[in-house]
Amino acid sequence: MTRLLDVKGLNGGYGSVQILYDINIHVDEGEFVTIIGPNGCGKSTFIKIIFGIATHYSGNIEHDGDDVSGWRTDQLVNRGIAYVPQVDNVFPSLTIYENLQMGGNNLSTKILNERIERALNMFPDLKERVHDLAASLSGGERQMLAISRALISNPKFLLLDEPTAALSPLYQQQIIEKIDSLRNEGITVLIVEQNARLSLARSDRGYIFAGGKVVHTGDAQSILNDPEIGEYFLGNKSE
């Protein structure tokens, strides 16, 4: 199996404020991998460092066998990596269609229209409202739009930061199911998620962060079934 992401000894943070310490993580091609942990433990910072929007201090970040440590975001996008942030992930003053266009400004009209059509077919709720302003969308619909726009660049590796945060249980389920279905499109997924049980149930493997470090890793089912992990990181009761 091809190792799509291989992170070794990563240290980083924001400017001079170190958040992450000696992080080792890998994601194989075709996997769905979830990172969980308490608030403030560095999960989102890790994703941002990978995508070039937080500060990389040291350690190696390899993508598909090449060292991409410290690369610019546009260079990473050209390699087939896309990122969906937790907040401020759509343009509220633009329509759904215009938001999707923003995801492919450098594409020919023909290819852009084909990719927009593919994205809208994946999220029928958006297709019915394609000319509505993004400001009129619910939280769940905004996440659908943010993911759709990320897909316009035709990524092979998708990074997502808390995609179900503050959503209703129905939308949480729908979003995770759609993200999981992207594997059928040949997309590998690395997700940071507060709703640990929901995401791990769809995952191949998981990593647990605490205090800026990886404190546990394993296949998703072993994490879900471990009573000690459940007590400290998943809540005592199954959902």
Short mmCIF file of N, CA, C and O in Angstrom, two decimals, residues 9-120:
data_model
loop_
_atom_site.label_atom_id
_atom_site.label_comp_id
_atom_site.label_asym_id
_atom_site.label_seq_id
_atom_site.Cartn_x
_atom_site.Cartn_y
_atom_site.Cartn_z
N GLY A 9 8.65 13.18 13.43
CA GLY A 9 9.31 14.13 14.32
C GLY A 9 8.89 15.56 14.13
O GLY A 9 9.71 16.48 14.28
N LEU A 10 7.61 15.79 13.82
CA LEU A 10 7.14 17.15 13.52
C LEU A 10 7.01 18.00 14.77
O LEU A 10 6.38 17.61 15.76
N ASN A 11 7.61 19.18 14.73
CA ASN A 11 7.44 20.21 15.75
C ASN A 11 6.95 21.47 15.06
O ASN A 11 7.42 21.83 13.97
N GLY A 12 5.98 22.15 15.69
CA GLY A 12 5.46 23.35 15.05
C GLY A 12 4.44 24.05 15.93
O GLY A 12 4.15 23.63 17.05
N GLY A 13 3.90 25.15 15.40
CA GLY A 13 2.93 25.93 16.14
C GLY A 13 2.55 27.17 15.37
O GLY A 13 2.38 27.14 14.14
N TYR A 14 2.44 28.28 16.09
CA TYR A 14 2.08 29.56 15.48
C TYR A 14 3.16 30.57 15.84
O TYR A 14 3.29 30.95 17.01
N GLY A 15 3.93 30.99 14.84
CA GLY A 15 5.03 31.90 15.13
C GLY A 15 6.01 31.24 16.09
O GLY A 15 6.49 30.13 15.84
N SER A 16 6.27 31.90 17.21
CA SER A 16 7.22 31.36 18.18
C SER A 16 6.55 30.51 19.26
O SER A 16 7.22 30.02 20.17
N VAL A 17 5.23 30.34 19.17
CA VAL A 17 4.49 29.57 20.17
C VAL A 17 4.39 28.11 19.71
O VAL A 17 3.64 27.79 18.79
N GLN A 18 5.14 27.24 20.36
CA GLN A 18 5.13 25.83 19.97
C GLN A 18 3.89 25.14 20.52
O GLN A 18 3.55 25.26 21.69
N ILE A 19 3.21 24.40 19.63
CA ILE A 19 1.99 23.67 19.98
C ILE A 19 2.20 22.16 19.88
O ILE A 19 1.67 21.39 20.69
N LEU A 20 2.97 21.73 18.90
CA LEU A 20 3.14 20.30 18.63
C LEU A 20 4.57 19.86 18.89
O LEU A 20 5.53 20.58 18.59
N TYR A 21 4.71 18.63 19.42
CA TYR A 21 6.01 18.12 19.82
C TYR A 21 6.21 16.70 19.29
O TYR A 21 5.49 15.77 19.67
N ASP A 22 7.15 16.55 18.38
CA ASP A 22 7.61 15.24 17.91
C ASP A 22 6.46 14.35 17.44
O ASP A 22 6.29 13.21 17.90
N ILE A 23 5.67 14.86 16.50
CA ILE A 23 4.51 14.13 15.99
C ILE A 23 4.92 13.16 14.90
O ILE A 23 5.63 13.52 13.95
N ASN A 24 4.46 11.91 15.03
CA ASN A 24 4.67 10.88 14.01
C ASN A 24 3.32 10.32 13.58
O ASN A 24 2.60 9.75 14.40
N ILE A 25 3.00 10.52 12.31
CA ILE A 25 1.70 10.08 11.77
C ILE A 25 1.90 9.64 10.33
O ILE A 25 2.70 10.24 9.60
N HIS A 26 1.16 8.62 9.90
CA HIS A 26 1.15 8.30 8.49
C HIS A 26 -0.27 7.99 8.03
O HIS A 26 -1.13 7.60 8.83
N VAL A 27 -0.50 8.21 6.75
CA VAL A 27 -1.79 7.91 6.12
C VAL A 27 -1.48 7.20 4.80
O VAL A 27 -0.73 7.72 3.97
N ASP A 28 -2.05 6.02 4.63
CA ASP A 28 -1.85 5.27 3.39
C ASP A 28 -2.92 5.62 2.37
O ASP A 28 -4.03 6.04 2.72
N GLU A 29 -2.58 5.45 1.13
CA GLU A 29 -3.51 5.75 0.04
C GLU A 29 -4.81 4.97 0.22
O GLU A 29 -4.80 3.77 0.49
N GLY A 30 -5.94 5.67 0.12
CA GLY A 30 -7.25 5.05 0.24
C GLY A 30 -7.79 4.96 1.64
O GLY A 30 -8.93 4.53 1.84
N GLU A 31 -7.01 5.38 2.64
CA GLU A 31 -7.46 5.30 4.03
C GLU A 31 -8.36 6.47 4.42
O GLU A 31 -8.33 7.55 3.83
N PHE A 32 -9.12 6.24 5.47
CA PHE A 32 -9.88 7.26 6.20
C PHE A 32 -9.30 7.23 7.60
O PHE A 32 -9.48 6.27 8.34
N VAL A 33 -8.58 8.29 7.98
CA VAL A 33 -7.90 8.35 9.26
C VAL A 33 -8.42 9.53 10.06
O VAL A 33 -8.55 10.64 9.54
N THR A 34 -8.73 9.30 11.33
CA THR A 34 -9.28 10.33 12.21
C THR A 34 -8.31 10.67 13.33
O THR A 34 -7.72 9.79 13.94
N ILE A 35 -8.18 11.97 13.59
CA ILE A 35 -7.42 12.46 14.74
C ILE A 35 -8.42 13.01 15.76
O ILE A 35 -9.26 13.84 15.43
N ILE A 36 -8.34 12.49 17.00
CA ILE A 36 -9.22 12.96 18.06
C ILE A 36 -8.37 13.43 19.24
O ILE A 36 -7.16 13.25 19.28
N GLY A 37 -9.04 14.04 20.21
CA GLY A 37 -8.36 14.52 21.41
C GLY A 37 -9.09 15.71 21.98
O GLY A 37 -9.98 16.28 21.34
N PRO A 38 -8.75 16.12 23.21
CA PRO A 38 -9.44 17.24 23.84
C PRO A 38 -9.17 18.56 23.13
O PRO A 38 -8.22 18.68 22.34
N ASN A 39 -10.01 19.55 23.39
CA ASN A 39 -9.82 20.88 22.82
C ASN A 39 -8.45 21.44 23.22
O ASN A 39 -8.00 21.25 24.35
N GLY A 40 -7.80 22.10 22.28
CA GLY A 40 -6.53 22.74 22.57
C GLY A 40 -5.33 21.83 22.57
O GLY A 40 -4.23 22.23 22.99
N CYS A 41 -5.49 20.60 22.06
CA CYS A 41 -4.38 19.64 22.12
C CYS A 41 -3.49 19.68 20.87
O CYS A 41 -2.50 18.97 20.80
N GLY A 42 -3.86 20.49 19.88
CA GLY A 42 -3.02 20.65 18.70
C GLY A 42 -3.51 19.94 17.45
O GLY A 42 -2.81 19.92 16.43
N LYS A 43 -4.73 19.38 17.48
CA LYS A 43 -5.24 18.64 16.32
C LYS A 43 -5.34 19.54 15.07
O LYS A 43 -4.83 19.21 14.01
N SER A 44 -6.02 20.66 15.23
CA SER A 44 -6.21 21.57 14.09
C SER A 44 -4.88 22.18 13.66
O SER A 44 -4.65 22.38 12.45
N THR A 45 -4.02 22.46 14.62
CA THR A 45 -2.70 23.01 14.28
C THR A 45 -1.93 22.04 13.39
O THR A 45 -1.26 22.46 12.44
N PHE A 46 -2.04 20.76 13.68
CA PHE A 46 -1.34 19.76 12.88
C PHE A 46 -1.80 19.82 11.42
O PHE A 46 -0.97 19.86 10.49
N ILE A 47 -3.11 19.84 11.21
CA ILE A 47 -3.64 19.90 9.85
C ILE A 47 -3.16 21.17 9.15
O ILE A 47 -2.79 21.15 7.97
N LYS A 48 -3.14 22.27 9.88
CA LYS A 48 -2.73 23.55 9.27
C LYS A 48 -1.25 23.55 8.92
O LYS A 48 -0.85 24.14 7.91
N ILE A 49 -0.43 22.91 9.72
CA ILE A 49 0.99 22.80 9.37
C ILE A 49 1.17 21.98 8.10
O ILE A 49 1.95 22.33 7.21
N ILE A 50 0.44 20.88 8.01
CA ILE A 50 0.53 20.04 6.81
C ILE A 50 0.18 20.87 5.58
O ILE A 50 0.84 20.75 4.53
N PHE A 51 -0.82 21.75 5.69
CA PHE A 51 -1.30 22.52 4.54
C PHE A 51 -0.59 23.87 4.40
O PHE A 51 -0.98 24.69 3.57
N GLY A 52 0.44 24.11 5.20
CA GLY A 52 1.26 25.30 5.01
C GLY A 52 0.70 26.58 5.57
O GLY A 52 1.13 27.68 5.18
N ILE A 53 -0.24 26.50 6.54
CA ILE A 53 -0.82 27.73 7.10
C ILE A 53 -0.58 27.87 8.60
O ILE A 53 -1.18 28.72 9.24
N ALA A 54 0.28 27.03 9.15
CA ALA A 54 0.82 27.22 10.50
C ALA A 54 2.31 26.95 10.39
O ALA A 54 2.81 26.50 9.36
N THR A 55 3.04 27.24 11.45
CA THR A 55 4.50 27.29 11.37
C THR A 55 5.13 25.91 11.58
O THR A 55 4.94 25.28 12.62
N HIS A 56 5.90 25.50 10.60
CA HIS A 56 6.67 24.25 10.68
C HIS A 56 8.05 24.57 11.24
O HIS A 56 8.79 25.37 10.68
N TYR A 57 8.40 23.94 12.37
CA TYR A 57 9.71 24.16 12.98
C TYR A 57 10.73 23.15 12.48
O TYR A 57 11.79 23.51 11.99
N SER A 58 10.41 21.90 12.65
CA SER A 58 11.35 20.83 12.29
C SER A 58 10.59 19.54 12.08
O SER A 58 9.40 19.43 12.39
N GLY A 59 11.30 18.54 11.58
CA GLY A 59 10.68 17.27 11.26
C GLY A 59 10.31 17.19 9.79
O GLY A 59 10.29 18.21 9.09
N ASN A 60 10.03 15.99 9.32
CA ASN A 60 9.75 15.77 7.90
C ASN A 60 8.27 15.55 7.63
O ASN A 60 7.60 14.81 8.37
N ILE A 61 7.78 16.18 6.57
CA ILE A 61 6.44 15.95 6.06
C ILE A 61 6.60 15.45 4.63
O ILE A 61 7.00 16.20 3.74
N GLU A 62 6.32 14.18 4.42
CA GLU A 62 6.44 13.61 3.08
C GLU A 62 5.06 13.33 2.51
O GLU A 62 4.20 12.76 3.19
N HIS A 63 4.86 13.74 1.27
CA HIS A 63 3.63 13.45 0.55
C HIS A 63 3.98 12.65 -0.69
O HIS A 63 4.74 13.11 -1.54
N ASP A 64 3.46 11.44 -0.76
CA ASP A 64 3.69 10.56 -1.91
C ASP A 64 5.18 10.41 -2.21
O ASP A 64 5.61 10.42 -3.36
N GLY A 65 5.97 10.32 -1.13
CA GLY A 65 7.40 10.07 -1.26
C GLY A 65 8.29 11.27 -1.37
O GLY A 65 9.52 11.15 -1.33
N ASP A 66 7.71 12.47 -1.49
CA ASP A 66 8.49 13.71 -1.60
C ASP A 66 8.38 14.53 -0.33
O ASP A 66 7.30 14.64 0.26
N ASP A 67 9.48 15.16 0.07
CA ASP A 67 9.49 16.02 1.24
C ASP A 67 8.84 17.35 0.90
O ASP A 67 9.34 18.10 0.05
N VAL A 68 7.69 17.64 1.53
CA VAL A 68 6.96 18.89 1.26
C VAL A 68 6.95 19.79 2.50
O VAL A 68 6.12 20.69 2.61
N SER A 69 7.87 19.56 3.42
CA SER A 69 7.93 20.36 4.64
C SER A 69 8.07 21.84 4.31
O SER A 69 8.97 22.24 3.55
N GLY A 70 7.16 22.65 4.83
CA GLY A 70 7.25 24.09 4.64
C GLY A 70 6.80 24.59 3.27
O GLY A 70 6.96 25.77 2.97
N TRP A 71 6.24 23.73 2.45
CA TRP A 71 5.77 24.16 1.13
C TRP A 71 4.60 25.13 1.26
O TRP A 71 3.82 25.08 2.21
N ARG A 72 4.45 25.99 0.25
CA ARG A 72 3.33 26.92 0.20
C ARG A 72 2.03 26.16 -0.11
O ARG A 72 2.05 25.09 -0.74
N THR A 73 0.92 26.76 0.31
CA THR A 73 -0.38 26.14 0.09
C THR A 73 -0.65 25.88 -1.38
O THR A 73 -1.16 24.81 -1.75
N ASP A 74 -0.35 26.84 -2.25
CA ASP A 74 -0.63 26.66 -3.67
C ASP A 74 0.17 25.50 -4.26
O ASP A 74 -0.32 24.78 -5.13
N GLN A 75 1.39 25.30 -3.76
CA GLN A 75 2.20 24.17 -4.22
C GLN A 75 1.57 22.84 -3.80
O GLN A 75 1.58 21.86 -4.56
N LEU A 76 1.01 22.82 -2.59
CA LEU A 76 0.38 21.60 -2.09
C LEU A 76 -0.90 21.29 -2.86
O LEU A 76 -1.20 20.13 -3.16
N VAL A 77 -1.67 22.33 -3.20
CA VAL A 77 -2.89 22.14 -3.99
C VAL A 77 -2.53 21.54 -5.35
O VAL A 77 -3.22 20.63 -5.84
N ASN A 78 -1.45 22.02 -5.93
CA ASN A 78 -1.02 21.49 -7.24
C ASN A 78 -0.60 20.03 -7.15
O ASN A 78 -0.57 19.33 -8.17
N ARG A 79 -0.26 19.56 -5.94
CA ARG A 79 0.08 18.15 -5.74
C ARG A 79 -1.16 17.28 -5.49
O ARG A 79 -1.04 16.08 -5.31
N GLY A 80 -2.32 17.91 -5.43
CA GLY A 80 -3.54 17.14 -5.22
C GLY A 80 -4.00 17.08 -3.78
O GLY A 80 -4.73 16.15 -3.39
N ILE A 81 -3.59 18.06 -2.97
CA ILE A 81 -4.01 18.13 -1.57
C ILE A 81 -5.02 19.26 -1.42
O ILE A 81 -4.82 20.36 -1.94
N ALA A 82 -6.11 19.03 -0.72
CA ALA A 82 -7.12 20.05 -0.44
C ALA A 82 -7.42 20.08 1.05
O ALA A 82 -7.26 19.08 1.75
N TYR A 83 -7.86 21.25 1.52
CA TYR A 83 -8.10 21.47 2.95
C TYR A 83 -9.44 22.17 3.14
O TYR A 83 -9.73 23.14 2.43
N VAL A 84 -10.23 21.69 4.08
CA VAL A 84 -11.51 22.31 4.43
C VAL A 84 -11.42 22.78 5.87
O VAL A 84 -11.43 21.95 6.79
N PRO A 85 -11.31 24.09 6.11
CA PRO A 85 -11.22 24.59 7.48
C PRO A 85 -12.55 24.48 8.21
O PRO A 85 -13.61 24.28 7.60
N GLN A 86 -12.48 24.63 9.53
CA GLN A 86 -13.69 24.50 10.34
C GLN A 86 -14.61 25.70 10.17
O GLN A 86 -15.82 25.54 10.08
N VAL A 87 -14.05 26.89 10.15
CA VAL A 87 -14.86 28.11 10.07
C VAL A 87 -14.37 28.97 8.91
O VAL A 87 -13.29 28.75 8.36
N ASP A 88 -15.20 29.97 8.55
CA ASP A 88 -14.87 30.88 7.44
C ASP A 88 -14.48 30.09 6.20
O ASP A 88 -13.50 30.41 5.52
N ASN A 89 -15.27 29.07 5.88
CA ASN A 89 -14.91 28.18 4.79
C ASN A 89 -15.76 28.36 3.53
O ASN A 89 -15.63 27.60 2.57
N VAL A 90 -16.65 29.38 3.54
CA VAL A 90 -17.38 29.76 2.33
C VAL A 90 -17.41 31.28 2.24
O VAL A 90 -17.10 31.98 3.20
N PHE A 91 -17.77 31.79 1.06
CA PHE A 91 -17.92 33.23 0.86
C PHE A 91 -19.42 33.56 0.96
O PHE A 91 -20.17 33.31 0.00
N PRO A 92 -19.88 34.11 2.09
CA PRO A 92 -21.32 34.30 2.30
C PRO A 92 -22.00 35.20 1.28
O PRO A 92 -23.18 35.02 0.97
N SER A 93 -21.26 36.17 0.74
CA SER A 93 -21.86 37.14 -0.18
C SER A 93 -21.95 36.62 -1.61
O SER A 93 -22.51 37.29 -2.48
N LEU A 94 -21.40 35.43 -1.87
CA LEU A 94 -21.47 34.83 -3.20
C LEU A 94 -22.51 33.71 -3.22
O LEU A 94 -22.85 33.15 -2.18
N THR A 95 -23.01 33.40 -4.40
CA THR A 95 -23.95 32.29 -4.53
C THR A 95 -23.20 30.96 -4.38
O THR A 95 -21.97 30.91 -4.39
N ILE A 96 -23.97 29.90 -4.26
CA ILE A 96 -23.37 28.56 -4.20
C ILE A 96 -22.53 28.32 -5.45
O ILE A 96 -21.38 27.86 -5.36
N TYR A 97 -23.08 28.66 -6.61
CA TYR A 97 -22.35 28.44 -7.86
C TYR A 97 -21.07 29.25 -7.90
O TYR A 97 -20.01 28.74 -8.31
N GLU A 98 -21.14 30.51 -7.47
CA GLU A 98 -19.95 31.36 -7.48
C GLU A 98 -18.89 30.85 -6.51
O GLU A 98 -17.69 30.93 -6.79
N ASN A 99 -19.32 30.32 -5.37
CA ASN A 99 -18.38 29.71 -4.43
C ASN A 99 -17.64 28.55 -5.09
O ASN A 99 -16.42 28.41 -4.94
N LEU A 100 -18.37 27.73 -5.81
CA LEU A 100 -17.75 26.59 -6.48
C LEU A 100 -16.78 27.05 -7.57
O LEU A 100 -15.72 26.46 -7.76
N GLN A 101 -17.14 28.11 -8.27
CA GLN A 101 -16.24 28.66 -9.28
C GLN A 101 -14.92 29.10 -8.67
O GLN A 101 -13.86 28.95 -9.28
N MET A 102 -14.98 29.63 -7.45
CA MET A 102 -13.77 30.09 -6.78
C MET A 102 -12.79 28.96 -6.51
O MET A 102 -11.60 29.18 -6.31
N GLY A 103 -13.30 27.73 -6.50
CA GLY A 103 -12.43 26.58 -6.27
C GLY A 103 -11.62 26.16 -7.48
O GLY A 103 -10.76 25.29 -7.37
N GLY A 104 -11.90 26.79 -8.64
CA GLY A 104 -11.20 26.38 -9.86
C GLY A 104 -10.93 27.52 -10.81
O GLY A 104 -11.15 27.39 -12.03
N ASN A 105 -10.43 28.63 -10.28
CA ASN A 105 -10.18 29.81 -11.11
C ASN A 105 -9.18 29.56 -12.23
O ASN A 105 -9.20 30.24 -13.26
N ASN A 106 -8.30 28.60 -12.04
CA ASN A 106 -7.26 28.35 -13.04
C ASN A 106 -7.65 27.26 -14.04
O ASN A 106 -6.84 26.87 -14.88
N LEU A 107 -8.89 26.79 -13.97
CA LEU A 107 -9.33 25.71 -14.85
C LEU A 107 -10.02 26.27 -16.09
O LEU A 107 -10.56 27.38 -16.07
N SER A 108 -10.01 25.50 -17.14
CA SER A 108 -10.78 25.88 -18.33
C SER A 108 -12.27 25.83 -17.99
O SER A 108 -12.69 25.12 -17.06
N THR A 109 -13.06 26.57 -18.74
CA THR A 109 -14.50 26.63 -18.47
C THR A 109 -15.12 25.24 -18.54
O THR A 109 -15.96 24.87 -17.71
N LYS A 110 -14.70 24.45 -19.52
CA LYS A 110 -15.26 23.11 -19.71
C LYS A 110 -14.97 22.22 -18.50
O LYS A 110 -15.88 21.59 -17.95
N ILE A 111 -13.71 22.18 -18.07
CA ILE A 111 -13.34 21.32 -16.94
C ILE A 111 -13.99 21.82 -15.66
O ILE A 111 -14.49 21.02 -14.85
N LEU A 112 -14.01 23.15 -15.48
CA LEU A 112 -14.62 23.71 -14.27
C LEU A 112 -16.10 23.33 -14.20
O LEU A 112 -16.59 22.90 -13.14
N ASN A 113 -16.82 23.47 -15.30
CA ASN A 113 -18.25 23.14 -15.30
C ASN A 113 -18.47 21.66 -15.03
O ASN A 113 -19.43 21.28 -14.33
N GLU A 114 -17.60 20.80 -15.56
CA GLU A 114 -17.73 19.36 -15.30
C GLU A 114 -17.53 19.05 -13.83
O GLU A 114 -18.27 18.24 -13.24
N ARG A 115 -16.56 19.69 -13.20
CA ARG A 115 -16.28 19.43 -11.79
C ARG A 115 -17.35 20.01 -10.88
O ARG A 115 -17.70 19.42 -9.86
N ILE A 116 -17.90 21.16 -11.27
CA ILE A 116 -19.01 21.73 -10.50
C ILE A 116 -20.22 20.81 -10.56
O ILE A 116 -20.88 20.55 -9.55
N GLU A 117 -20.50 20.29 -11.73
CA GLU A 117 -21.63 19.37 -11.89
C GLU A 117 -21.43 18.12 -11.05
O GLU A 117 -22.36 17.64 -10.39
N ARG A 118 -20.21 17.59 -11.04
CA ARG A 118 -19.91 16.40 -10.24
C ARG A 118 -20.10 16.70 -8.75
O ARG A 118 -20.68 15.88 -8.01
N ALA A 119 -19.63 17.86 -8.30
CA ALA A 119 -19.76 18.23 -6.89
C ALA A 119 -21.22 18.40 -6.49
O ALA A 119 -21.64 17.96 -5.41
N LEU A 120 -22.01 19.01 -7.37
CA LEU A 120 -23.42 19.22 -7.07
C LEU A 120 -24.20 17.91 -7.06
O LEU A 120 -25.15 17.75 -6.29
#
